[in-house]
Coordinates of C-alpha atoms and ligand atoms in Angstrom, one line a residue:
M1 CA -52.3 119.8 43.7
I2 CA -53.5 123.0 41.4
I3 CA -52.8 121.7 37.6
P4 CA -52.4 124.9 35.6
Q5 CA -54.8 124.9 32.4
S6 CA -53.2 125.5 28.8
T7 CA -54.5 129.0 27.8
E8 CA -54.0 130.6 23.9
R9 CA -53.7 133.7 25.4
V10 CA -50.5 135.1 25.2
F11 CA -49.1 138.3 26.2
R12 CA -46.6 140.9 24.7
P13 CA -44.2 143.3 26.4
L14 CA -45.1 146.8 25.4
P15 CA -42.2 148.5 23.1
Q16 CA -41.3 150.9 25.8
L17 CA -39.9 148.0 27.9
V18 CA -38.1 146.5 25.3
I19 CA -36.2 148.9 24.4
E20 CA -35.8 149.6 28.2
A21 CA -34.4 146.3 29.0
N22 CA -31.0 145.0 30.4
V23 CA -31.2 142.1 28.3
N24 CA -33.4 142.8 24.9
P25 CA -34.8 139.9 22.5
Q26 CA -31.7 140.1 20.2
Q27 CA -29.3 139.5 23.4
L28 CA -31.3 136.8 25.0
A29 CA -31.4 134.7 22.1
R30 CA -27.4 135.3 21.6
A31 CA -26.9 134.4 25.3
H32 CA -28.8 131.0 24.8
A33 CA -26.8 130.0 21.6
A34 CA -23.6 131.0 23.4
A35 CA -24.1 129.6 26.7
N36 CA -25.6 126.3 25.0
Q37 CA -22.1 126.0 23.2
D38 CA -20.1 126.9 25.9
P39 CA -21.7 127.3 29.3
L40 CA -18.1 127.4 31.1
A41 CA -17.4 130.4 29.3
Y42 CA -21.0 132.1 29.8
W43 CA -20.5 131.5 33.5
E44 CA -17.5 132.8 33.7
E45 CA -17.9 136.0 31.9
A46 CA -20.8 136.5 34.9
A47 CA -18.2 136.0 37.6
Q48 CA -15.9 138.3 35.8
E49 CA -18.8 140.8 36.9
L50 CA -18.2 140.4 40.2
E51 CA -15.3 141.1 42.9
W52 CA -12.7 138.6 43.9
F53 CA -9.5 138.6 46.3
H54 CA -8.3 136.1 44.1
K55 CA -9.7 134.8 40.7
W56 CA -10.4 130.6 39.9
D57 CA -8.1 128.2 38.5
A58 CA -10.6 126.7 36.3
V59 CA -14.3 127.7 35.9
L60 CA -15.4 124.1 36.5
D61 CA -13.5 121.2 38.2
D62 CA -15.7 117.7 37.7
R63 CA -12.9 115.4 39.1
Y64 CA -15.7 114.5 42.1
A65 CA -18.7 114.8 40.1
P66 CA -21.4 114.8 40.8
R67 CA -20.2 117.2 43.1
F68 CA -19.1 119.6 41.0
R69 CA -16.6 122.5 42.2
W70 CA -17.5 126.0 40.7
F71 CA -14.5 128.5 40.4
P72 CA -12.4 126.5 42.0
G73 CA -9.2 128.0 44.0
A74 CA -11.0 131.3 44.3
Q75 CA -11.2 133.5 46.9
T76 CA -14.1 135.6 48.0
N77 CA -17.0 136.5 50.4
I78 CA -20.4 137.0 49.2
V79 CA -20.2 140.1 51.9
H80 CA -17.5 141.6 49.9
N81 CA -20.0 141.8 47.1
A82 CA -23.4 142.9 48.8
L83 CA -21.9 145.4 51.4
D84 CA -18.2 145.8 51.4
R85 CA -17.3 147.1 47.6
H86 CA -20.4 149.4 47.8
I87 CA -19.1 151.5 50.5
T88 CA -16.4 153.1 48.0
T89 CA -19.1 154.0 45.3
G90 CA -22.2 155.9 44.8
V91 CA -24.2 153.3 46.1
K92 CA -22.8 153.8 49.6
N93 CA -25.8 156.5 50.4
K94 CA -28.3 154.8 48.8
L95 CA -30.9 153.1 50.5
A96 CA -30.4 149.4 50.9
L97 CA -33.2 148.2 53.5
I98 CA -36.6 149.6 54.1
W99 CA -38.8 147.8 56.8
E100 CA -42.1 148.1 58.2
G101 CA -43.2 146.5 61.5
E102 CA -46.9 145.2 60.9
A103 CA -48.1 148.4 63.3
G104 CA -46.6 150.5 60.7
D105 CA -43.2 151.2 62.5
T106 CA -40.8 152.0 59.5
R107 CA -36.9 152.1 59.8
K108 CA -35.0 152.8 56.7
Y109 CA -30.6 152.1 56.4
T110 CA -28.4 153.2 53.7
Y111 CA -25.9 150.2 52.6
Y112 CA -23.3 152.8 54.5
E113 CA -25.4 151.9 57.7
V114 CA -26.0 148.4 57.1
Y115 CA -22.3 148.0 56.6
R116 CA -21.4 149.8 60.2
E117 CA -24.7 147.5 61.7
V118 CA -23.4 144.5 60.2
N119 CA -19.6 144.9 61.3
K120 CA -20.5 145.5 64.6
L121 CA -22.3 142.3 65.2
A122 CA -19.1 140.6 63.2
N123 CA -17.0 142.1 65.8
A124 CA -19.2 141.1 68.7
L125 CA -19.2 137.5 66.8
R126 CA -15.5 137.6 67.0
S127 CA -15.3 138.8 70.5
L128 CA -17.5 135.2 71.4
G129 CA -14.8 133.3 69.9
L130 CA -16.9 132.2 66.8
G131 CA -15.3 132.3 63.2
K132 CA -14.5 130.4 59.9
G133 CA -16.9 127.2 59.9
D134 CA -18.9 127.9 62.9
R135 CA -22.7 127.4 62.6
V136 CA -25.2 129.6 64.0
V137 CA -28.9 129.0 63.9
L138 CA -31.2 131.8 63.4
Y139 CA -34.6 131.7 64.5
L140 CA -35.2 135.2 63.8
P141 CA -38.8 137.0 62.7
L142 CA -38.5 139.6 59.9
V143 CA -36.9 142.1 61.6
P144 CA -33.7 144.3 60.1
Q145 CA -31.4 142.6 63.0
A146 CA -32.3 139.1 60.9
A147 CA -30.4 140.7 58.0
F148 CA -27.4 142.1 59.6
A149 CA -27.1 138.6 61.5
M150 CA -27.1 136.8 58.5
L151 CA -24.2 139.2 56.7
A152 CA -22.6 139.1 59.7
V153 CA -22.0 135.4 60.2
A154 CA -21.4 135.1 56.4
K155 CA -18.7 138.1 57.0
I156 CA -16.6 136.2 59.6
G157 CA -16.7 133.0 57.7
A158 CA -19.3 131.3 59.6
V159 CA -22.2 129.4 58.4
H160 CA -25.8 130.8 59.1
C161 CA -28.6 128.1 59.2
A162 CA -32.1 130.0 59.4
V163 CA -35.0 128.0 60.7
F164 CA -38.5 129.8 59.9
P165 CA -40.1 131.1 63.0
G166 CA -43.3 129.6 62.1
F167 CA -41.7 126.2 63.1
S168 CA -42.5 124.6 66.4
A169 CA -39.8 124.3 69.5
K170 CA -39.8 120.8 68.6
A171 CA -39.3 121.5 64.8
L172 CA -36.6 123.9 66.0
R173 CA -34.7 121.2 68.4
T174 CA -34.4 118.5 65.4
R175 CA -32.7 120.8 63.2
I176 CA -30.4 121.9 66.0
Q177 CA -29.7 118.8 67.0
E178 CA -29.0 118.1 63.6
L179 CA -26.8 121.3 63.0
R180 CA -24.8 121.2 66.2
P181 CA -24.6 125.1 66.2
R182 CA -22.4 127.2 68.7
L183 CA -24.5 130.0 68.6
V184 CA -28.3 130.9 68.3
I185 CA -29.8 134.0 67.5
T186 CA -33.6 134.8 68.1
A187 CA -35.9 137.5 69.3
D188 CA -38.2 137.9 72.4
G189 CA -41.3 138.4 70.0
F190 CA -42.7 139.7 67.0
Y191 CA -46.2 140.8 65.8
R192 CA -48.2 138.6 63.2
G193 CA -52.1 139.1 62.3
G194 CA -52.5 141.9 64.9
R195 CA -50.7 139.4 67.7
L196 CA -48.0 139.1 69.7
I197 CA -46.6 135.8 69.3
A198 CA -43.5 134.8 71.7
L199 CA -40.3 133.2 70.3
K200 CA -37.5 132.9 72.5
N201 CA -39.4 130.7 75.0
A202 CA -39.5 128.1 71.9
V203 CA -35.6 128.1 72.0
D204 CA -35.3 127.8 75.7
E205 CA -37.6 124.7 75.3
A206 CA -35.9 123.6 72.2
L207 CA -32.5 123.5 74.2
E208 CA -33.8 121.9 77.3
R209 CA -31.6 118.8 77.3
G210 CA -28.5 117.7 75.5
C211 CA -27.7 120.6 73.7
D212 CA -24.7 121.9 75.3
F213 CA -22.7 122.5 72.2
V214 CA -24.7 125.7 71.8
E215 CA -22.5 128.2 74.0
G216 CA -24.8 131.1 73.8
V217 CA -28.4 133.0 72.8
I218 CA -28.2 136.2 71.3
V219 CA -31.6 137.8 71.7
V220 CA -33.1 141.0 69.4
R221 CA -35.3 142.7 71.2
R222 CA -38.3 143.4 69.3
A223 CA -41.7 143.3 71.1
G224 CA -40.4 144.6 74.7
L225 CA -41.5 141.3 75.8
D226 CA -40.5 140.5 79.8
T227 CA -38.3 137.5 78.4
P228 CA -36.5 135.4 81.2
M229 CA -32.6 135.2 80.3
N230 CA -30.2 132.5 81.2
E231 CA -27.6 134.3 82.8
S232 CA -24.8 132.2 81.9
R233 CA -25.9 131.5 78.2
D234 CA -28.2 134.5 76.8
L235 CA -27.0 137.9 75.6
D236 CA -28.8 140.9 74.6
Y237 CA -28.6 141.9 70.9
D238 CA -28.1 145.4 71.8
A239 CA -25.9 145.2 74.5
I240 CA -23.1 142.7 72.5
V241 CA -23.2 145.3 69.7
R242 CA -22.8 148.8 71.2
R243 CA -19.2 148.5 72.5
E244 CA -18.4 147.3 69.2
R245 CA -16.3 149.0 66.7
W246 CA -17.8 149.8 62.7
E247 CA -14.7 148.2 61.2
A248 CA -14.5 144.9 60.3
A249 CA -12.7 142.7 58.0
T250 CA -14.4 140.2 56.0
E251 CA -12.8 136.7 56.2
V252 CA -11.5 135.2 52.7
M253 CA -13.5 132.4 51.7
G254 CA -12.6 129.5 49.3
S255 CA -15.0 128.6 46.8
D256 CA -16.0 125.2 48.6
D257 CA -16.7 127.0 51.8
P258 CA -20.1 126.7 52.8
L259 CA -22.3 130.2 53.3
F260 CA -25.3 128.3 54.6
I261 CA -27.1 125.4 55.5
L262 CA -31.1 125.4 54.9
T263 CA -33.2 123.1 55.8
T264 CA -36.2 121.5 53.5
S265 CA -38.3 118.4 53.3
G266 CA -37.8 115.4 51.0
T267 CA -39.5 112.4 51.0
T268 CA -38.1 110.7 54.0
G269 CA -39.5 112.1 57.5
T270 CA -35.9 114.1 58.4
P271 CA -35.4 117.3 56.7
K272 CA -32.5 117.6 54.7
G273 CA -30.0 120.2 55.4
I274 CA -28.7 121.6 51.8
L275 CA -25.4 123.5 51.9
H276 CA -24.5 126.5 49.6
G277 CA -21.3 128.2 49.2
H278 CA -20.4 131.9 49.0
A279 CA -18.7 131.8 45.2
G280 CA -20.9 130.1 42.6
Y281 CA -24.2 130.8 44.7
M282 CA -23.7 134.6 44.3
V283 CA -22.4 134.4 40.7
G284 CA -26.1 132.7 40.0
L285 CA -27.7 135.5 41.8
A286 CA -26.0 138.4 40.4
R287 CA -27.3 137.1 36.8
T288 CA -30.4 136.7 37.6
L289 CA -31.2 139.9 39.3
H290 CA -29.3 141.9 36.5
W291 CA -31.2 139.9 33.5
L292 CA -34.2 138.6 34.8
F293 CA -35.1 141.0 37.1
D294 CA -33.9 143.6 35.0
I295 CA -32.4 145.5 37.8
K296 CA -31.9 149.5 37.6
P297 CA -30.5 152.1 39.6
T298 CA -34.2 153.6 40.9
D299 CA -35.6 150.4 41.5
I300 CA -37.3 149.5 44.8
F301 CA -37.2 145.8 44.9
W302 CA -39.9 143.7 47.4
C303 CA -39.7 140.2 47.6
T304 CA -42.8 139.6 50.3
S305 CA -40.6 136.0 51.5
D306 CA -39.3 135.7 55.3
L307 CA -35.8 135.4 55.2
G308 CA -36.0 132.0 56.6
W309 CA -36.8 130.4 53.6
I310 CA -34.3 129.9 50.4
T311 CA -36.5 132.7 48.5
G312 CA -35.7 135.3 51.4
H313 CA -31.8 134.8 51.4
S314 CA -31.6 134.9 47.7
Y315 CA -34.1 137.7 46.8
V316 CA -34.8 139.8 49.8
L317 CA -31.4 139.8 51.0
Y318 CA -27.7 138.5 48.9
G319 CA -29.5 139.4 45.7
P320 CA -30.9 142.5 45.9
L321 CA -27.7 143.7 48.1
I322 CA -24.8 142.5 45.5
A323 CA -26.9 144.1 42.7
G324 CA -27.1 147.2 44.6
T325 CA -30.7 148.0 44.7
T326 CA -33.1 148.7 47.4
T327 CA -34.9 145.9 49.3
V328 CA -38.2 145.7 51.2
M329 CA -39.1 143.8 54.0
Y330 CA -42.5 143.8 56.0
E331 CA -42.5 142.2 59.2
G332 CA -46.4 141.6 59.0
H333 CA -49.2 139.6 57.5
P334 CA -50.2 140.5 54.1
L335 CA -53.9 140.9 55.0
Y336 CA -53.3 143.2 58.3
P337 CA -55.2 145.4 59.3
Q338 CA -57.1 144.5 55.9
A339 CA -56.5 143.4 52.4
D340 CA -55.0 146.7 51.0
R341 CA -51.7 146.5 53.4
M342 CA -49.3 145.1 50.2
W343 CA -50.8 147.8 47.9
D344 CA -50.4 150.2 50.6
I345 CA -46.8 149.6 50.9
V346 CA -46.2 149.3 47.2
D347 CA -47.9 152.7 47.0
R348 CA -46.3 154.4 49.9
Y349 CA -42.3 153.2 48.9
G350 CA -42.7 153.1 45.3
V351 CA -42.1 149.7 45.2
T352 CA -41.0 148.9 41.1
I353 CA -40.8 145.3 41.5
L354 CA -42.6 142.9 43.4
Y355 CA -42.0 139.2 44.1
T356 CA -44.7 136.9 45.6
T357 CA -46.3 134.0 45.7
P358 CA -49.2 132.2 44.5
T359 CA -51.2 131.8 48.0
V360 CA -50.7 135.1 48.5
I361 CA -52.3 136.1 45.1
R362 CA -55.2 134.1 45.8
M363 CA -55.7 135.0 48.9
L364 CA -55.5 138.9 47.8
M365 CA -57.7 137.8 44.6
R366 CA -60.5 136.0 47.1
Y367 CA -61.0 139.5 49.1
G368 CA -61.3 141.6 45.2
D369 CA -60.6 144.0 43.3
Q370 CA -61.4 147.1 45.3
Y371 CA -58.1 146.6 47.1
P372 CA -55.7 146.9 44.6
A373 CA -57.8 150.2 43.5
M374 CA -57.5 152.2 46.6
H375 CA -53.9 152.6 45.8
D376 CA -51.9 154.4 43.3
L377 CA -49.9 151.3 41.6
S378 CA -48.3 153.2 39.1
T379 CA -44.4 152.6 40.1
L380 CA -44.6 148.5 39.5
R381 CA -42.8 147.5 36.4
L382 CA -42.1 144.3 36.8
L383 CA -44.4 141.4 38.8
A384 CA -43.0 137.7 39.7
S385 CA -44.1 134.8 41.4
V386 CA -42.5 131.8 42.8
G387 CA -43.1 128.5 45.1
E388 CA -46.2 126.7 43.8
P389 CA -48.1 126.3 40.5
L390 CA -49.6 129.9 39.9
G391 CA -52.1 128.5 37.4
V392 CA -54.2 131.0 35.0
D393 CA -56.7 132.9 36.7
A394 CA -54.5 133.8 39.8
W395 CA -51.9 135.1 37.1
L396 CA -54.7 137.0 35.1
W397 CA -55.9 138.7 38.0
L398 CA -52.5 139.9 39.2
Y399 CA -51.3 141.1 36.0
K400 CA -54.7 143.2 35.7
N401 CA -54.8 144.4 38.8
A402 CA -51.5 145.2 39.9
G403 CA -50.1 145.5 36.8
H404 CA -52.9 147.1 35.0
S405 CA -51.7 145.0 31.9
R406 CA -48.5 147.1 31.5
C407 CA -46.4 144.9 33.7
P408 CA -44.6 141.7 32.9
L409 CA -45.7 138.7 35.5
L410 CA -42.9 136.5 35.8
D411 CA -43.6 133.0 37.0
T412 CA -40.4 131.9 38.1
W413 CA -39.5 128.2 39.1
W414 CA -36.4 127.1 41.3
Q415 CA -36.3 125.6 45.0
T416 CA -33.7 125.4 47.7
E417 CA -31.4 123.1 45.7
T418 CA -30.9 125.2 43.1
G419 CA -30.3 128.3 44.9
C420 CA -31.9 130.8 42.5
A421 CA -34.2 131.3 39.9
M422 CA -33.5 128.7 37.1
I423 CA -36.6 128.6 34.8
A424 CA -38.7 131.6 34.0
P425 CA -39.4 133.9 31.5
F426 CA -37.7 137.3 30.8
P427 CA -39.4 140.9 31.2
V428 CA -39.2 140.8 27.1
S429 CA -40.6 137.4 26.8
V430 CA -44.2 136.7 25.1
L431 CA -46.1 135.5 28.3
K432 CA -47.9 132.5 28.4
P433 CA -49.8 132.2 31.8
G434 CA -49.8 128.9 33.1
S435 CA -46.1 128.2 32.2
V436 CA -43.0 128.8 33.8
H437 CA -41.3 129.4 30.1
R438 CA -37.9 128.1 29.5
P439 CA -34.7 127.7 31.6
L440 CA -32.3 130.7 31.5
P441 CA -29.3 130.7 29.5
G442 CA -26.6 128.6 31.1
I443 CA -29.3 126.2 32.3
S444 CA -30.3 122.7 31.0
V445 CA -33.3 120.8 31.7
D446 CA -35.2 118.2 30.5
I447 CA -38.2 115.9 31.0
V448 CA -37.8 112.6 31.5
D449 CA -39.6 109.0 32.2
E450 CA -38.6 107.0 34.8
A451 CA -35.9 105.1 32.6
G452 CA -34.2 108.7 32.2
H453 CA -35.4 109.0 28.7
A454 CA -36.6 112.6 27.4
V455 CA -40.4 112.3 26.9
D456 CA -42.2 113.9 24.1
H457 CA -43.9 117.2 24.4
G458 CA -47.3 117.5 26.0
T459 CA -46.3 114.3 27.9
L460 CA -45.9 114.4 31.7
G461 CA -42.5 113.5 33.3
R462 CA -39.9 114.1 36.0
L463 CA -38.1 117.4 35.4
V464 CA -34.4 117.2 35.4
I465 CA -31.1 119.5 35.1
T466 CA -29.0 118.1 33.3
R467 CA -25.8 120.4 33.5
P468 CA -24.4 121.6 36.6
W469 CA -24.9 125.4 37.4
P470 CA -22.9 127.7 39.5
S471 CA -25.5 128.1 42.5
M472 CA -26.1 124.5 42.9
P473 CA -25.2 122.9 46.4
L474 CA -21.8 122.4 47.7
D475 CA -23.4 119.3 49.5
F476 CA -26.0 118.0 51.7
V477 CA -25.9 117.8 55.3
R478 CA -26.5 113.8 55.1
P479 CA -24.3 113.4 51.5
E480 CA -26.7 110.5 50.7
D481 CA -29.5 112.7 50.3
F482 CA -27.2 114.5 47.5
D483 CA -26.2 111.2 45.9
A484 CA -29.9 110.3 45.7
A485 CA -30.7 113.4 43.6
W486 CA -28.5 112.9 41.3
Q487 CA -29.3 109.9 39.2
Q488 CA -29.2 109.1 35.7
N489 CA -26.4 111.9 35.1
A490 CA -28.8 114.6 35.8
W491 CA -30.3 116.8 39.0
H492 CA -33.7 115.1 40.0
T493 CA -36.0 118.0 41.1
G494 CA -38.5 115.7 42.3
D495 CA -41.1 117.9 40.5
L496 CA -43.5 116.5 37.2
A497 CA -43.7 118.7 34.2
L498 CA -44.4 118.9 30.3
R499 CA -43.6 120.8 27.8
D500 CA -46.5 122.7 25.8
E501 CA -46.9 123.0 21.8
D502 CA -44.5 125.8 21.8
G503 CA -42.0 124.1 24.1
L504 CA -43.2 126.0 27.2
I505 CA -42.2 124.3 30.6
H506 CA -45.9 124.0 32.5
I507 CA -44.6 122.4 36.4
H508 CA -47.4 120.1 37.9
G509 CA -46.5 119.8 41.2
R510 CA -44.1 117.0 43.4
A511 CA -43.6 113.8 42.1
D512 CA -42.7 112.7 45.5
D513 CA -44.5 112.3 48.9
V514 CA -43.8 116.5 49.5
L515 CA -46.4 118.4 50.3
N516 CA -46.5 122.3 49.5
I517 CA -49.0 124.0 51.7
A518 CA -48.9 127.7 50.7
G519 CA -45.6 127.4 49.3
H520 CA -44.1 125.7 52.4
R521 CA -42.5 122.6 51.8
L522 CA -43.4 119.6 54.2
S523 CA -43.2 116.0 53.9
C524 CA -45.8 113.0 54.1
A525 CA -43.7 111.3 56.5
E526 CA -42.6 114.2 58.4
L527 CA -46.3 114.5 59.3
E528 CA -47.0 111.3 59.6
L529 CA -44.2 110.8 62.3
A530 CA -45.1 113.7 63.9
L531 CA -49.3 112.6 64.3
Q532 CA -48.1 108.9 65.2
T533 CA -46.7 110.5 68.7
H534 CA -49.9 111.2 69.6
K535 CA -51.6 108.6 71.8
A536 CA -54.5 108.6 69.9
V537 CA -53.1 107.3 66.8
A538 CA -52.0 103.9 66.0
E539 CA -50.9 104.6 62.4
A540 CA -51.2 107.3 59.8
A541 CA -51.1 108.6 56.5
V542 CA -50.6 112.1 54.8
V543 CA -51.5 113.1 51.5
G544 CA -52.2 116.5 50.1
V545 CA -55.3 117.9 49.0
P546 CA -56.2 120.7 46.6
D547 CA -57.1 124.1 48.2
R548 CA -58.5 127.1 46.6
I549 CA -56.1 129.5 48.7
K550 CA -53.3 127.3 49.8
G551 CA -52.8 125.7 46.9
E552 CA -52.4 122.1 48.9
V553 CA -53.5 121.1 52.3
A554 CA -52.6 118.1 54.4
K555 CA -55.2 115.2 55.0
A556 CA -54.9 112.5 57.2
F557 CA -56.0 108.9 57.4
V558 CA -56.0 107.7 60.8
V559 CA -55.8 103.8 62.4
L560 CA -56.9 104.8 66.2
T561 CA -55.7 103.2 69.0
P562 CA -58.3 100.8 71.1
E563 CA -58.2 103.1 73.6
F564 CA -59.7 105.9 71.6
A565 CA -61.2 103.6 69.0
S566 CA -64.7 103.7 70.7
L567 CA -64.9 107.2 71.3
E568 CA -67.5 108.9 69.6
D569 CA -66.5 112.3 69.2
H570 CA -64.5 112.5 66.9
G571 CA -64.8 116.3 66.2
E572 CA -62.9 116.5 69.6
I573 CA -60.0 114.0 68.4
I574 CA -59.6 116.3 65.4
R575 CA -58.9 118.9 67.2
L576 CA -56.2 117.5 69.7
L577 CA -54.4 116.0 66.3
R578 CA -54.4 119.4 64.7
Q579 CA -53.4 120.9 68.0
H580 CA -50.6 118.2 68.3
L581 CA -49.7 119.0 65.0
R582 CA -49.1 122.5 65.7
K583 CA -46.8 121.5 68.6
E584 CA -44.6 118.9 66.9
V585 CA -44.4 120.7 63.3
G586 CA -45.6 124.1 63.3
P587 CA -48.0 126.5 62.1
V588 CA -47.4 125.9 58.7
A589 CA -48.9 122.2 59.2
V590 CA -52.3 122.8 57.9
L591 CA -54.1 119.7 58.4
R592 CA -57.7 120.1 56.7
S593 CA -59.2 116.9 57.5
V594 CA -58.8 113.7 58.8
V595 CA -60.3 110.3 58.2
F596 CA -60.8 107.5 60.9
V597 CA -60.0 104.1 59.1
E598 CA -59.5 100.7 60.0
S599 CA -56.6 100.1 58.4
L600 CA -54.1 101.7 55.7
P601 CA -54.2 100.1 52.1
R602 CA -50.3 98.8 51.5
T603 CA -48.5 98.3 48.5
E604 CA -46.9 94.6 48.2
S605 CA -43.7 95.8 49.7
G606 CA -45.4 97.3 52.7
K607 CA -45.3 100.8 51.8
I608 CA -48.7 103.0 52.6
A609 CA -50.3 103.5 49.1
R610 CA -50.5 107.0 48.9
A611 CA -52.2 107.3 45.3
A612 CA -54.9 105.6 46.7
L613 CA -55.8 107.5 49.4
K614 CA -54.8 110.5 47.3
A615 CA -57.7 109.5 44.9
L616 CA -59.7 109.1 48.0
G617 CA -59.0 112.5 49.0
E618 CA -59.9 114.3 45.8
E619 CA -63.6 112.6 46.0
Ligands
LIG1 C1 -42.2 124.3 44.0 C2 -38.8 127.5 46.7 C3 -44.7 125.4 40.0 C4 -41.5 123.2 43.1 C5 -38.1 128.3 45.4 C6 -40.2 122.9 43.8 C7 -43.0 125.7 42.1 C8 -40.3 123.4 45.5 C9 -42.6 127.3 41.3 C10 -39.2 124.2 45.6 C11 -43.3 127.4 40.4 C12 -41.0 126.5 43.1 N1 -44.7 126.7 39.8 N2 -44.2 125.1 41.4 N3 -43.1 128.6 39.6 N4 -41.7 127.5 41.7 N5 -42.5 125.4 43.2 O1 -37.4 124.5 47.9 O2 -42.2 121.7 43.7 O3 -39.0 125.9 48.9 O4 -39.8 122.0 43.8 O5 -38.0 127.0 47.1 O6 -42.0 124.9 45.2 O7 -39.6 125.1 47.3 P1 -38.6 125.6 47.9

């Protein structure tokens, strides 16, 4: 875990930016005050800015607390707000999506073109018999069809469940078995770091036995790979959309109806499935785009996340489209073919807002100042980061080298569970590197001790959200996971944080046994279970250790089975374990080092004493 150092340096917005901002400092102060006094009125006003088939009976129903219901009685569909409603306005012919493949191939789609693609796919899905409530797993690279698939699934009222393509066949299988989708949408392969990576074969492997509930697999032809097709199950994306009409009705969804499920790691070995809905989620998103990201009609918005993460759902796809802005999608590696690729993209498309992660920033920083200097970055007006503690050095580097000391850099805190950004400075705020500033208007957080009492400024505690918020999860796939998060009348985020002397919040990483490897959440237990399935491993414990680029990586403590204990070549065992983890979980599970031990330290109750191991790991 990298603990952000405190700094006395602050950075003020340029006067021109304050004048032009969607929300100026006075309006922001008024919004905070009004939202504190009457949060429901604040969120109701936000909801009024969107279109509804039928308005709500109340803003909030707390009868089933902590499963709060936002906008009960309302009817809508997020796709109506992200797409359909733009077709009758000037946004119709504006670019919705700029896509670039790693090899440099590009595709651009106007809102009207996206609308047509989505409708055709929606019709094709309906022809297959899919409809409201059906689950569809998306195991797709960052190609335009991934965006169309999410929107088409949502349009017909089905539920998309994206699985990051960096997860292995095994990890995909676990998720498919838990989610029981009727359909899987995938691609033959994709390009990353100059390599062609096959994908469809992982789906075949994942579905091998006992997944008869999956009726079909749609395959996007991205890489021209000669992919074996299972006649009775597999369908070609182009073939099924080709004959469909370009108009499709948008399913009417209640405010409680799920839009998507995303699985993310918690403290236990099995990932948690989190359900988000149409209504509250889109209200939260719309507000952050207009207020926090200060969207203007001419913006080109580039969030570098994969669509398979919540950041991709919220800020590559739904948020930008709801705001009617142009969103950029880049398929490949940020350093391919060399370390100026991102700056080249910013330059060529005139990107105005760049939203990325600390790992990417640290990677770019390591390659040096000369790469951003190779390009004209004058179109940039706002920078933002999410996913891990950013740290002061990386903050200052990006601010200077990409923003030329004139673009605000917003360190935004949130998580899969929150749906959209929760704690962040505004473009007009006085910025303090290392801090994520304050909660947005309408969001209330606190930092508490184990008993749930607020801690003093300067003291590390647990970050909790103390009032329901519109983009909160509807539920979890396993309801007990949801109940575990609501304790002492607040939502427990699992993060440690403190307030500094100015009242600004600093995030110090996770309080639980969750690793944050390059912004990807993985639980220690998940990796331990995976390691234990290898025949060399009798017992394993995993802890996080700091890493200069990825923020954190995994370190394993392993007790070998008798069969392997006498082997001299530990290097070979480590290689096998790394390979095994890659196969079981995927390339996201970066195992830095392995220490072989006789036994694992345990607490009195028999749990692995991770704190003791962590202290060893940091030596
Ligand atoms: C961490 C990603 C420090 C945090 C949107 C959180 C951060 C987890 C920040 C959620 C930040 C997110 N500073 N840490 N600005 N933003 N985190 O669910 O530990 O993939 O709980 O959502 O990332 O990760 P998730």
